[in-house]
Protein backbone atom coordinates (compact mmCIF):
# COMPACT_ATOMS: atom_id res chain seq x y z
CA UNK A 1 0.00 0.00 0.00
CA UNK A 2 1.50 3.33 -1.07
CA UNK A 3 0.89 6.92 -0.11
CA UNK A 4 -0.24 9.60 -2.58
CA UNK A 5 2.86 11.78 -2.08
CA UNK A 6 6.59 11.55 -2.57
CA UNK A 7 7.79 12.97 0.76
CA UNK A 8 9.48 9.76 1.82
CA UNK A 9 11.79 7.30 0.17
CA UNK A 10 9.63 4.34 1.08
CA UNK A 11 6.13 5.28 2.30
CA UNK A 12 4.57 1.83 2.17
CA UNK A 13 2.65 -0.44 4.46
CA UNK A 14 1.34 -3.99 4.28
CA UNK A 15 -2.12 -4.68 5.68
CA UNK A 16 -1.87 -8.25 6.89
CA UNK A 17 -4.75 -10.62 6.12
CA UNK A 18 -4.83 -12.59 9.35
CA UNK A 19 -7.19 -15.62 9.40
CA UNK A 20 -10.12 -15.24 11.78
CA UNK A 21 -8.94 -18.02 14.11
CA UNK A 22 -5.45 -16.53 14.37
CA UNK A 23 -6.79 -13.02 15.00
CA UNK A 24 -8.95 -14.38 17.84
CA UNK A 25 -5.98 -16.23 19.30
CA UNK A 26 -3.73 -13.15 19.20
CA UNK A 27 -6.51 -11.03 20.67
CA UNK A 28 -6.92 -13.56 23.50
CA UNK A 29 -3.18 -13.43 24.26
CA UNK A 30 -3.16 -9.63 24.12
CA UNK A 31 -6.34 -8.83 26.03
CA UNK A 32 -7.01 -11.84 28.26
CA UNK A 33 -3.45 -12.93 29.11
CA UNK A 34 -1.08 -9.96 28.80
CA UNK A 35 -3.94 -7.50 29.37
CA UNK A 36 -4.80 -9.04 32.72
CA UNK A 37 -1.32 -8.55 34.13
CA UNK A 38 -1.12 -5.53 36.46
CA UNK A 39 -0.45 -2.38 34.43
CA UNK A 40 2.70 -1.56 36.41
CA UNK A 41 4.08 -5.03 35.60
CA UNK A 42 3.29 -4.51 31.91
CA UNK A 43 5.20 -1.22 32.00
CA UNK A 44 8.16 -2.74 33.88
CA UNK A 45 8.48 -5.62 31.42
CA UNK A 46 8.08 -3.23 28.48
CA UNK A 47 10.71 -0.89 29.87
CA UNK A 48 13.12 -3.78 30.40
CA UNK A 49 12.57 -5.02 26.86
CA UNK A 50 12.98 -1.58 25.30
CA UNK A 51 16.21 -0.99 27.22
CA UNK A 52 17.87 -3.62 25.03
CA UNK A 53 17.67 -1.16 22.15
CA UNK A 54 19.52 1.50 24.14
CA UNK A 55 22.67 -0.64 24.27
CA UNK A 56 25.56 0.28 21.94
CA UNK A 57 25.62 -3.22 20.40
CA UNK A 58 22.07 -2.71 19.13
CA UNK A 59 23.49 -0.27 16.56
CA UNK A 60 24.42 -3.32 14.50
CA UNK A 61 20.73 -4.02 13.94
CA UNK A 62 20.11 -0.78 12.03
CA UNK A 63 21.68 -1.66 8.68
CA UNK A 64 20.06 -5.11 8.28
CA UNK A 65 16.74 -3.71 9.55
CA UNK A 66 16.78 -1.06 6.80
CA UNK A 67 17.64 -3.66 4.15
CA UNK A 68 14.78 -5.85 5.36
CA UNK A 69 12.09 -3.18 5.68
CA UNK A 70 12.78 -0.50 3.06
CA UNK A 71 13.16 -0.89 -0.69
CA UNK A 72 15.28 2.29 -0.82
CA UNK A 73 18.74 1.53 0.55
CA UNK A 74 19.28 5.30 1.03
CA UNK A 75 16.15 5.68 3.15
CA UNK A 76 18.10 6.88 6.19
CA UNK A 77 19.55 9.83 4.26
CA UNK A 78 16.31 11.77 4.87
CA UNK A 79 16.87 11.63 8.62
CA UNK A 80 19.43 12.56 11.25
CA UNK A 81 20.31 11.16 14.69
CA UNK A 82 18.21 12.52 17.57
CA UNK A 83 19.13 14.99 20.29
CA UNK A 84 21.95 16.64 18.35
CA UNK A 85 24.00 13.45 18.10
CA UNK A 86 26.46 13.00 15.26
CA UNK A 87 25.73 9.31 14.78
CA UNK A 88 23.10 6.69 15.48
CA UNK A 89 24.64 5.19 18.60
CA UNK A 90 22.00 2.48 19.17
CA UNK A 91 18.85 1.13 17.56
CA UNK A 92 16.70 3.40 19.72
CA UNK A 93 18.41 6.39 18.08
CA UNK A 94 17.23 5.06 14.72
CA UNK A 95 13.75 4.50 16.06
CA UNK A 96 13.41 8.13 17.23
CA UNK A 97 15.20 9.55 14.18
CA UNK A 98 14.50 13.15 13.20
CA UNK A 99 13.79 14.62 9.80
CA UNK A 100 16.64 16.63 8.32
CA UNK A 101 13.91 18.82 6.85
CA UNK A 102 10.21 18.56 7.68
CA UNK A 103 7.82 18.26 4.73
CA UNK A 104 6.52 21.64 3.55
CA UNK A 105 2.82 22.01 2.78
CA UNK A 106 0.46 24.95 2.21
CA UNK A 107 -2.59 23.11 3.55
CA UNK A 108 -4.10 24.47 6.77
CA UNK A 109 -4.61 20.91 8.07
CA UNK A 110 -2.03 18.12 7.87
CA UNK A 111 -1.56 14.62 9.21
CA UNK A 112 0.36 14.61 12.50
CA UNK A 113 2.06 11.24 12.03
CA UNK A 114 3.01 8.46 9.66
CA UNK A 115 1.31 5.08 9.47
CA UNK A 116 -1.76 3.06 8.57
CA UNK A 117 -5.11 4.81 8.89
CA UNK A 118 -6.79 1.82 10.49
CA UNK A 119 -9.98 3.55 11.64
CA UNK A 120 -11.95 6.54 10.28
CA UNK A 121 -15.55 7.31 11.17
CA UNK A 122 -17.90 10.06 12.31
CA UNK A 123 -18.14 10.16 16.11
CA UNK A 124 -21.93 9.78 15.93
CA UNK A 125 -21.55 6.46 14.10
CA UNK A 126 -19.07 4.86 16.50
CA UNK A 127 -20.31 2.12 18.77
CA UNK A 128 -19.63 1.76 22.48
CA UNK A 129 -16.81 -0.59 23.46
CA UNK A 130 -16.84 -3.10 26.31
CA UNK A 131 -13.57 -2.92 28.29
CA UNK A 132 -13.46 -5.37 31.15
CA UNK A 133 -16.55 -4.39 33.18
CA UNK A 134 -16.94 -0.91 31.66
CA UNK A 135 -18.80 0.34 28.59
CA UNK A 136 -16.88 3.19 26.97
CA UNK A 137 -17.58 5.72 24.22
CA UNK A 138 -14.96 7.13 21.86
CA UNK A 139 -14.67 10.19 24.12
CA UNK A 140 -13.04 7.87 26.67
CA UNK A 141 -9.98 7.62 24.41
CA UNK A 142 -9.45 11.36 24.89
CA UNK A 143 -10.25 11.35 28.60
CA UNK A 144 -13.51 13.23 28.02
CA UNK A 145 -17.26 12.70 28.39
CA UNK A 146 -19.57 12.22 25.40
CA UNK A 147 -20.84 15.80 25.48
CA UNK A 148 -17.30 17.16 25.09
CA UNK A 149 -16.82 15.94 21.50
CA UNK A 150 -19.41 17.03 18.90
CA UNK A 151 -21.17 14.19 17.08
CA UNK A 152 -20.14 15.58 13.68
CA UNK A 153 -16.43 15.33 14.50
CA UNK A 154 -14.41 12.59 12.78
CA UNK A 155 -12.42 10.00 14.68
CA UNK A 156 -9.22 8.67 13.12
CA UNK A 157 -6.67 6.15 14.35
CA UNK A 158 -3.23 5.87 12.76
CA UNK A 159 -1.22 2.78 13.65
CA UNK A 160 2.55 3.32 13.61
CA UNK A 161 4.41 0.18 12.67
CA UNK A 162 7.93 -0.30 14.03
CA UNK A 163 9.35 0.81 10.67
CA UNK A 164 7.47 4.12 10.69
CA UNK A 165 8.70 7.52 11.81
CA UNK A 166 7.77 7.82 15.50
CA UNK A 167 7.33 11.50 16.22
CA UNK A 168 3.95 13.20 16.45
CA UNK A 169 3.46 16.73 15.09
CA UNK A 170 0.73 19.34 15.35
CA UNK A 171 -1.86 19.07 12.55
CA UNK A 172 -2.71 22.80 12.78
CA UNK A 173 -1.68 26.20 14.06
CA UNK A 174 -3.28 26.74 17.44
CA UNK A 175 -3.11 26.91 21.22
CA UNK A 176 -2.69 23.93 23.54
CA UNK A 177 -5.72 24.02 25.83
CA UNK A 178 -5.39 20.68 27.62
CA UNK A 179 -2.75 18.05 28.36
CA UNK A 180 -3.71 14.87 30.17
CA UNK A 181 -1.81 11.71 31.07
CA UNK A 182 -4.02 8.62 31.32
CA UNK A 183 -2.38 5.58 32.99
CA UNK A 184 -3.46 2.28 31.53
CA UNK A 185 -2.48 -1.03 29.98
CA UNK A 186 -0.09 -1.71 27.13
CA UNK A 187 -1.97 -4.32 25.09
CA UNK A 188 -0.88 -5.12 21.53
CA UNK A 189 -1.68 -2.34 19.05
CA UNK A 190 -1.72 -4.16 15.70
CA UNK A 191 -5.20 -3.44 14.31
CA UNK A 192 -5.59 -6.57 12.18
CA UNK A 193 -5.95 -8.80 15.25
CA UNK A 194 -9.01 -6.89 16.49
CA UNK A 195 -10.99 -7.18 13.24
CA UNK A 196 -14.26 -5.27 13.87
CA UNK A 197 -12.71 -2.89 16.38
CA UNK A 198 -9.15 -1.97 15.35
CA UNK A 199 -9.09 0.89 17.88
CA UNK A 200 -9.76 -1.28 20.94
CA UNK A 201 -6.27 -0.69 22.46
CA UNK A 202 -6.84 3.08 22.34
CA UNK A 203 -9.67 2.71 24.87
CA UNK A 204 -7.51 1.02 27.49
CA UNK A 205 -3.82 1.74 26.91
CA UNK A 206 -1.62 4.36 28.56
CA UNK A 207 -1.76 7.64 26.65
CA UNK A 208 -1.19 11.38 26.54
CA UNK A 209 -4.13 13.50 25.39
CA UNK A 210 -3.49 16.91 23.90
CA UNK A 211 -6.18 19.40 22.84
CA UNK A 212 -5.28 22.12 20.34
CA UNK A 213 -7.72 24.97 19.67
CA UNK A 214 -7.46 26.51 16.20
CA UNK A 215 -8.13 30.05 14.97
CA UNK A 216 -11.82 29.20 14.44
CA UNK A 217 -12.12 28.17 18.10
CA UNK A 218 -12.48 24.52 17.07
CA UNK A 219 -10.73 21.95 19.27
CA UNK A 220 -8.61 19.20 17.74
CA UNK A 221 -8.27 16.30 20.16
CA UNK A 222 -5.14 14.12 19.89
CA UNK A 223 -4.43 10.95 21.83
CA UNK A 224 -0.88 9.58 21.77
CA UNK A 225 -1.10 5.93 22.76
CA UNK A 226 1.56 3.50 23.91
CA UNK A 227 1.77 -0.26 23.43
CA UNK A 228 3.90 -3.22 24.52
CA UNK A 229 7.63 -2.48 24.61
CA UNK A 230 6.99 1.28 24.86
CA UNK A 231 9.66 2.51 27.22
CA UNK A 232 8.45 6.12 27.22
CA UNK A 233 5.99 8.50 25.63
CA UNK A 234 7.85 11.79 25.83
CA UNK A 235 6.33 15.22 25.29
CA UNK A 236 8.54 17.56 23.31
CA UNK A 237 10.17 20.68 24.69
CA UNK A 238 7.79 23.62 25.15
CA UNK A 239 4.61 21.57 24.90
CA UNK A 240 2.50 22.96 27.73
CA UNK A 241 -1.00 24.24 28.39
CA UNK A 242 -1.42 27.75 26.99
CA UNK A 243 1.48 27.34 24.59
CA UNK A 244 1.14 28.34 20.95
CA UNK A 245 2.03 25.65 18.41
CA UNK A 246 2.55 25.97 14.70
CA UNK A 247 1.55 23.44 12.10
CA UNK A 248 4.04 20.53 12.08
CA UNK A 249 5.66 21.57 15.36
CA UNK A 250 6.72 18.41 17.19
CA UNK A 251 4.42 17.39 20.05
CA UNK A 252 5.88 14.10 21.27
CA UNK A 253 7.89 11.02 20.44
CA UNK A 254 7.65 7.31 21.20
CA UNK A 255 10.41 5.01 22.34
CA UNK A 256 9.04 1.91 20.50
CA UNK A 257 5.47 1.11 19.41
CA UNK A 258 2.55 3.53 19.14
CA UNK A 259 -0.80 4.70 17.83
CA UNK A 260 -2.15 8.22 17.34
CA UNK A 261 -5.89 8.94 17.49
CA UNK A 262 -7.55 12.21 16.63
CA UNK A 263 -11.05 13.67 16.87
CA UNK A 264 -11.22 16.56 14.41
CA UNK A 265 -13.86 19.06 13.26
CA UNK A 266 -13.31 18.04 9.63
CA UNK A 267 -12.96 14.67 7.92
CA UNK A 268 -9.87 13.52 6.00
CA UNK A 269 -10.16 14.84 2.47
CA UNK A 270 -7.81 12.48 0.62
CA UNK A 271 -7.57 9.31 2.70
CA UNK A 272 -9.89 6.52 3.75
CA UNK A 273 -9.60 3.59 6.11
CA UNK A 274 -6.68 1.23 5.40
CA UNK A 275 -4.62 3.78 3.46
CA UNK A 276 -1.19 5.06 4.37
CA UNK A 277 -0.70 8.61 5.67
CA UNK A 278 2.45 10.66 6.18
CA UNK A 279 3.53 13.53 8.39
CA UNK A 280 2.74 16.85 6.76
CA UNK A 281 0.55 15.75 3.87
CA UNK A 282 -2.92 17.37 3.58
CA UNK A 283 -5.41 15.99 6.08
Tab-separated table of C-alpha atoms in Angstrom:
chain	number	residue	atom	x	y	z
A	1	UNK	CA	0.000	0.000	0.000
A	2	UNK	CA	1.496	3.327	-1.073
A	3	UNK	CA	0.891	6.924	-0.110
A	4	UNK	CA	-0.238	9.599	-2.583
A	5	UNK	CA	2.860	11.778	-2.084
A	6	UNK	CA	6.592	11.553	-2.566
A	7	UNK	CA	7.786	12.966	0.756
A	8	UNK	CA	9.476	9.764	1.821
A	9	UNK	CA	11.792	7.303	0.166
A	10	UNK	CA	9.626	4.340	1.083
A	11	UNK	CA	6.129	5.275	2.300
A	12	UNK	CA	4.571	1.831	2.174
A	13	UNK	CA	2.648	-0.440	4.464
A	14	UNK	CA	1.341	-3.992	4.283
A	15	UNK	CA	-2.120	-4.680	5.683
A	16	UNK	CA	-1.873	-8.252	6.890
A	17	UNK	CA	-4.746	-10.619	6.123
A	18	UNK	CA	-4.829	-12.590	9.346
A	19	UNK	CA	-7.189	-15.618	9.396
A	20	UNK	CA	-10.121	-15.241	11.778
A	21	UNK	CA	-8.942	-18.017	14.105
A	22	UNK	CA	-5.452	-16.527	14.373
A	23	UNK	CA	-6.786	-13.025	15.000
A	24	UNK	CA	-8.950	-14.384	17.837
A	25	UNK	CA	-5.976	-16.229	19.299
A	26	UNK	CA	-3.726	-13.154	19.198
A	27	UNK	CA	-6.508	-11.026	20.675
A	28	UNK	CA	-6.919	-13.558	23.498
A	29	UNK	CA	-3.184	-13.435	24.264
A	30	UNK	CA	-3.156	-9.632	24.122
A	31	UNK	CA	-6.342	-8.826	26.032
A	32	UNK	CA	-7.006	-11.836	28.260
A	33	UNK	CA	-3.452	-12.926	29.107
A	34	UNK	CA	-1.082	-9.964	28.795
A	35	UNK	CA	-3.939	-7.498	29.375
A	36	UNK	CA	-4.797	-9.043	32.721
A	37	UNK	CA	-1.321	-8.549	34.131
A	38	UNK	CA	-1.119	-5.531	36.461
A	39	UNK	CA	-0.454	-2.376	34.430
A	40	UNK	CA	2.700	-1.561	36.409
A	41	UNK	CA	4.081	-5.025	35.600
A	42	UNK	CA	3.292	-4.510	31.907
A	43	UNK	CA	5.200	-1.221	32.003
A	44	UNK	CA	8.155	-2.738	33.884
A	45	UNK	CA	8.481	-5.615	31.419
A	46	UNK	CA	8.080	-3.234	28.478
A	47	UNK	CA	10.714	-0.888	29.870
A	48	UNK	CA	13.116	-3.777	30.405
A	49	UNK	CA	12.574	-5.024	26.856
A	50	UNK	CA	12.977	-1.578	25.299
A	51	UNK	CA	16.211	-0.987	27.222
A	52	UNK	CA	17.871	-3.622	25.027
A	53	UNK	CA	17.671	-1.161	22.149
A	54	UNK	CA	19.521	1.499	24.144
A	55	UNK	CA	22.668	-0.635	24.269
A	56	UNK	CA	25.564	0.278	21.938
A	57	UNK	CA	25.623	-3.219	20.402
A	58	UNK	CA	22.067	-2.712	19.126
A	59	UNK	CA	23.492	-0.266	16.565
A	60	UNK	CA	24.421	-3.320	14.498
A	61	UNK	CA	20.725	-4.021	13.943
A	62	UNK	CA	20.109	-0.778	12.031
A	63	UNK	CA	21.681	-1.660	8.675
A	64	UNK	CA	20.060	-5.112	8.283
A	65	UNK	CA	16.742	-3.705	9.546
A	66	UNK	CA	16.781	-1.059	6.801
A	67	UNK	CA	17.637	-3.661	4.148
A	68	UNK	CA	14.781	-5.854	5.357
A	69	UNK	CA	12.093	-3.177	5.675
A	70	UNK	CA	12.783	-0.496	3.057
A	71	UNK	CA	13.156	-0.889	-0.689
A	72	UNK	CA	15.284	2.286	-0.818
A	73	UNK	CA	18.743	1.533	0.550
A	74	UNK	CA	19.276	5.297	1.030
A	75	UNK	CA	16.148	5.680	3.154
A	76	UNK	CA	18.104	6.884	6.190
A	77	UNK	CA	19.550	9.834	4.259
A	78	UNK	CA	16.314	11.772	4.868
A	79	UNK	CA	16.869	11.628	8.619
A	80	UNK	CA	19.430	12.562	11.250
A	81	UNK	CA	20.312	11.155	14.693
A	82	UNK	CA	18.206	12.522	17.567
A	83	UNK	CA	19.126	14.995	20.289
A	84	UNK	CA	21.948	16.638	18.353
A	85	UNK	CA	24.002	13.451	18.103
A	86	UNK	CA	26.457	13.001	15.261
A	87	UNK	CA	25.730	9.313	14.783
A	88	UNK	CA	23.097	6.686	15.483
A	89	UNK	CA	24.641	5.186	18.602
A	90	UNK	CA	21.996	2.476	19.172
A	91	UNK	CA	18.848	1.129	17.557
A	92	UNK	CA	16.704	3.401	19.720
A	93	UNK	CA	18.408	6.388	18.076
A	94	UNK	CA	17.235	5.061	14.717
A	95	UNK	CA	13.753	4.503	16.065
A	96	UNK	CA	13.406	8.128	17.230
A	97	UNK	CA	15.204	9.548	14.177
A	98	UNK	CA	14.502	13.154	13.205
A	99	UNK	CA	13.794	14.624	9.800
A	100	UNK	CA	16.638	16.630	8.324
A	101	UNK	CA	13.905	18.825	6.849
A	102	UNK	CA	10.209	18.562	7.685
A	103	UNK	CA	7.817	18.258	4.727
A	104	UNK	CA	6.519	21.639	3.552
A	105	UNK	CA	2.815	22.013	2.776
A	106	UNK	CA	0.459	24.951	2.212
A	107	UNK	CA	-2.586	23.106	3.550
A	108	UNK	CA	-4.098	24.470	6.770
A	109	UNK	CA	-4.608	20.915	8.069
A	110	UNK	CA	-2.029	18.121	7.867
A	111	UNK	CA	-1.560	14.616	9.205
A	112	UNK	CA	0.356	14.613	12.501
A	113	UNK	CA	2.058	11.245	12.028
A	114	UNK	CA	3.015	8.457	9.657
A	115	UNK	CA	1.313	5.079	9.469
A	116	UNK	CA	-1.755	3.056	8.569
A	117	UNK	CA	-5.113	4.813	8.889
A	118	UNK	CA	-6.792	1.816	10.485
A	119	UNK	CA	-9.985	3.548	11.640
A	120	UNK	CA	-11.946	6.539	10.276
A	121	UNK	CA	-15.554	7.308	11.172
A	122	UNK	CA	-17.904	10.058	12.310
A	123	UNK	CA	-18.141	10.162	16.107
A	124	UNK	CA	-21.930	9.781	15.925
A	125	UNK	CA	-21.551	6.458	14.102
A	126	UNK	CA	-19.072	4.865	16.496
A	127	UNK	CA	-20.309	2.116	18.767
A	128	UNK	CA	-19.628	1.763	22.482
A	129	UNK	CA	-16.810	-0.589	23.462
A	130	UNK	CA	-16.843	-3.102	26.308
A	131	UNK	CA	-13.571	-2.919	28.287
A	132	UNK	CA	-13.462	-5.373	31.154
A	133	UNK	CA	-16.548	-4.393	33.177
A	134	UNK	CA	-16.942	-0.906	31.656
A	135	UNK	CA	-18.800	0.337	28.586
A	136	UNK	CA	-16.881	3.189	26.970
A	137	UNK	CA	-17.581	5.723	24.224
A	138	UNK	CA	-14.961	7.131	21.859
A	139	UNK	CA	-14.673	10.194	24.120
A	140	UNK	CA	-13.041	7.874	26.668
A	141	UNK	CA	-9.982	7.621	24.410
A	142	UNK	CA	-9.450	11.361	24.888
A	143	UNK	CA	-10.254	11.350	28.603
A	144	UNK	CA	-13.506	13.232	28.019
A	145	UNK	CA	-17.255	12.700	28.390
A	146	UNK	CA	-19.572	12.215	25.403
A	147	UNK	CA	-20.844	15.798	25.481
A	148	UNK	CA	-17.296	17.164	25.090
A	149	UNK	CA	-16.820	15.936	21.502
A	150	UNK	CA	-19.408	17.034	18.901
A	151	UNK	CA	-21.170	14.188	17.081
A	152	UNK	CA	-20.144	15.582	13.679
A	153	UNK	CA	-16.430	15.326	14.502
A	154	UNK	CA	-14.407	12.593	12.776
A	155	UNK	CA	-12.417	10.001	14.682
A	156	UNK	CA	-9.220	8.667	13.121
A	157	UNK	CA	-6.672	6.153	14.346
A	158	UNK	CA	-3.228	5.873	12.755
A	159	UNK	CA	-1.220	2.780	13.647
A	160	UNK	CA	2.545	3.323	13.613
A	161	UNK	CA	4.406	0.177	12.668
A	162	UNK	CA	7.928	-0.305	14.029
A	163	UNK	CA	9.352	0.808	10.669
A	164	UNK	CA	7.467	4.115	10.686
A	165	UNK	CA	8.697	7.518	11.814
A	166	UNK	CA	7.772	7.818	15.497
A	167	UNK	CA	7.334	11.502	16.225
A	168	UNK	CA	3.946	13.204	16.453
A	169	UNK	CA	3.461	16.730	15.094
A	170	UNK	CA	0.731	19.337	15.347
A	171	UNK	CA	-1.863	19.069	12.549
A	172	UNK	CA	-2.709	22.796	12.784
A	173	UNK	CA	-1.676	26.202	14.058
A	174	UNK	CA	-3.278	26.739	17.440
A	175	UNK	CA	-3.112	26.906	21.216
A	176	UNK	CA	-2.688	23.931	23.536
A	177	UNK	CA	-5.717	24.024	25.830
A	178	UNK	CA	-5.395	20.682	27.621
A	179	UNK	CA	-2.750	18.045	28.361
A	180	UNK	CA	-3.709	14.874	30.174
A	181	UNK	CA	-1.811	11.715	31.065
A	182	UNK	CA	-4.019	8.621	31.316
A	183	UNK	CA	-2.381	5.582	32.990
A	184	UNK	CA	-3.456	2.276	31.527
A	185	UNK	CA	-2.479	-1.034	29.984
A	186	UNK	CA	-0.085	-1.711	27.127
A	187	UNK	CA	-1.966	-4.322	25.089
A	188	UNK	CA	-0.879	-5.119	21.531
A	189	UNK	CA	-1.681	-2.337	19.055
A	190	UNK	CA	-1.724	-4.160	15.705
A	191	UNK	CA	-5.202	-3.443	14.310
A	192	UNK	CA	-5.590	-6.569	12.176
A	193	UNK	CA	-5.951	-8.801	15.246
A	194	UNK	CA	-9.015	-6.886	16.489
A	195	UNK	CA	-10.989	-7.178	13.237
A	196	UNK	CA	-14.259	-5.268	13.866
A	197	UNK	CA	-12.711	-2.885	16.383
A	198	UNK	CA	-9.150	-1.973	15.351
A	199	UNK	CA	-9.092	0.891	17.881
A	200	UNK	CA	-9.764	-1.279	20.942
A	201	UNK	CA	-6.270	-0.687	22.463
A	202	UNK	CA	-6.845	3.076	22.340
A	203	UNK	CA	-9.667	2.708	24.866
A	204	UNK	CA	-7.515	1.024	27.494
A	205	UNK	CA	-3.818	1.740	26.905
A	206	UNK	CA	-1.623	4.365	28.558
A	207	UNK	CA	-1.763	7.643	26.652
A	208	UNK	CA	-1.191	11.383	26.541
A	209	UNK	CA	-4.129	13.497	25.392
A	210	UNK	CA	-3.489	16.911	23.899
A	211	UNK	CA	-6.183	19.402	22.836
A	212	UNK	CA	-5.277	22.121	20.340
A	213	UNK	CA	-7.722	24.969	19.672
A	214	UNK	CA	-7.462	26.513	16.197
A	215	UNK	CA	-8.133	30.053	14.967
A	216	UNK	CA	-11.824	29.200	14.444
A	217	UNK	CA	-12.120	28.166	18.099
A	218	UNK	CA	-12.482	24.520	17.070
A	219	UNK	CA	-10.731	21.954	19.268
A	220	UNK	CA	-8.610	19.202	17.737
A	221	UNK	CA	-8.269	16.297	20.157
A	222	UNK	CA	-5.140	14.117	19.886
A	223	UNK	CA	-4.432	10.951	21.834
A	224	UNK	CA	-0.881	9.582	21.773
A	225	UNK	CA	-1.097	5.933	22.760
A	226	UNK	CA	1.562	3.496	23.914
A	227	UNK	CA	1.768	-0.256	23.432
A	228	UNK	CA	3.900	-3.222	24.519
A	229	UNK	CA	7.629	-2.476	24.609
A	230	UNK	CA	6.991	1.283	24.862
A	231	UNK	CA	9.660	2.512	27.224
A	232	UNK	CA	8.451	6.120	27.220
A	233	UNK	CA	5.990	8.499	25.625
A	234	UNK	CA	7.851	11.794	25.830
A	235	UNK	CA	6.330	15.225	25.291
A	236	UNK	CA	8.535	17.561	23.305
A	237	UNK	CA	10.166	20.685	24.693
A	238	UNK	CA	7.795	23.621	25.148
A	239	UNK	CA	4.611	21.567	24.904
A	240	UNK	CA	2.504	22.956	27.733
A	241	UNK	CA	-1.002	24.244	28.386
A	242	UNK	CA	-1.419	27.745	26.986
A	243	UNK	CA	1.479	27.338	24.594
A	244	UNK	CA	1.137	28.339	20.947
A	245	UNK	CA	2.027	25.648	18.413
A	246	UNK	CA	2.549	25.973	14.701
A	247	UNK	CA	1.549	23.439	12.102
A	248	UNK	CA	4.038	20.526	12.078
A	249	UNK	CA	5.659	21.566	15.355
A	250	UNK	CA	6.720	18.415	17.191
A	251	UNK	CA	4.422	17.393	20.049
A	252	UNK	CA	5.880	14.101	21.272
A	253	UNK	CA	7.891	11.016	20.441
A	254	UNK	CA	7.648	7.313	21.202
A	255	UNK	CA	10.410	5.009	22.337
A	256	UNK	CA	9.039	1.915	20.501
A	257	UNK	CA	5.470	1.109	19.413
A	258	UNK	CA	2.554	3.529	19.141
A	259	UNK	CA	-0.799	4.700	17.826
A	260	UNK	CA	-2.145	8.219	17.340
A	261	UNK	CA	-5.886	8.936	17.494
A	262	UNK	CA	-7.547	12.213	16.632
A	263	UNK	CA	-11.055	13.674	16.873
A	264	UNK	CA	-11.220	16.560	14.414
A	265	UNK	CA	-13.861	19.058	13.261
A	266	UNK	CA	-13.307	18.037	9.629
A	267	UNK	CA	-12.956	14.673	7.917
A	268	UNK	CA	-9.866	13.522	6.003
A	269	UNK	CA	-10.157	14.845	2.467
A	270	UNK	CA	-7.813	12.485	0.622
A	271	UNK	CA	-7.566	9.310	2.695
A	272	UNK	CA	-9.891	6.520	3.747
A	273	UNK	CA	-9.598	3.588	6.110
A	274	UNK	CA	-6.677	1.232	5.401
A	275	UNK	CA	-4.624	3.778	3.461
A	276	UNK	CA	-1.192	5.060	4.374
A	277	UNK	CA	-0.701	8.612	5.674
A	278	UNK	CA	2.452	10.655	6.180
A	279	UNK	CA	3.533	13.526	8.389
A	280	UNK	CA	2.737	16.851	6.763
A	281	UNK	CA	0.547	15.746	3.868
A	282	UNK	CA	-2.917	17.374	3.580
A	283	UNK	CA	-5.414	15.986	6.077
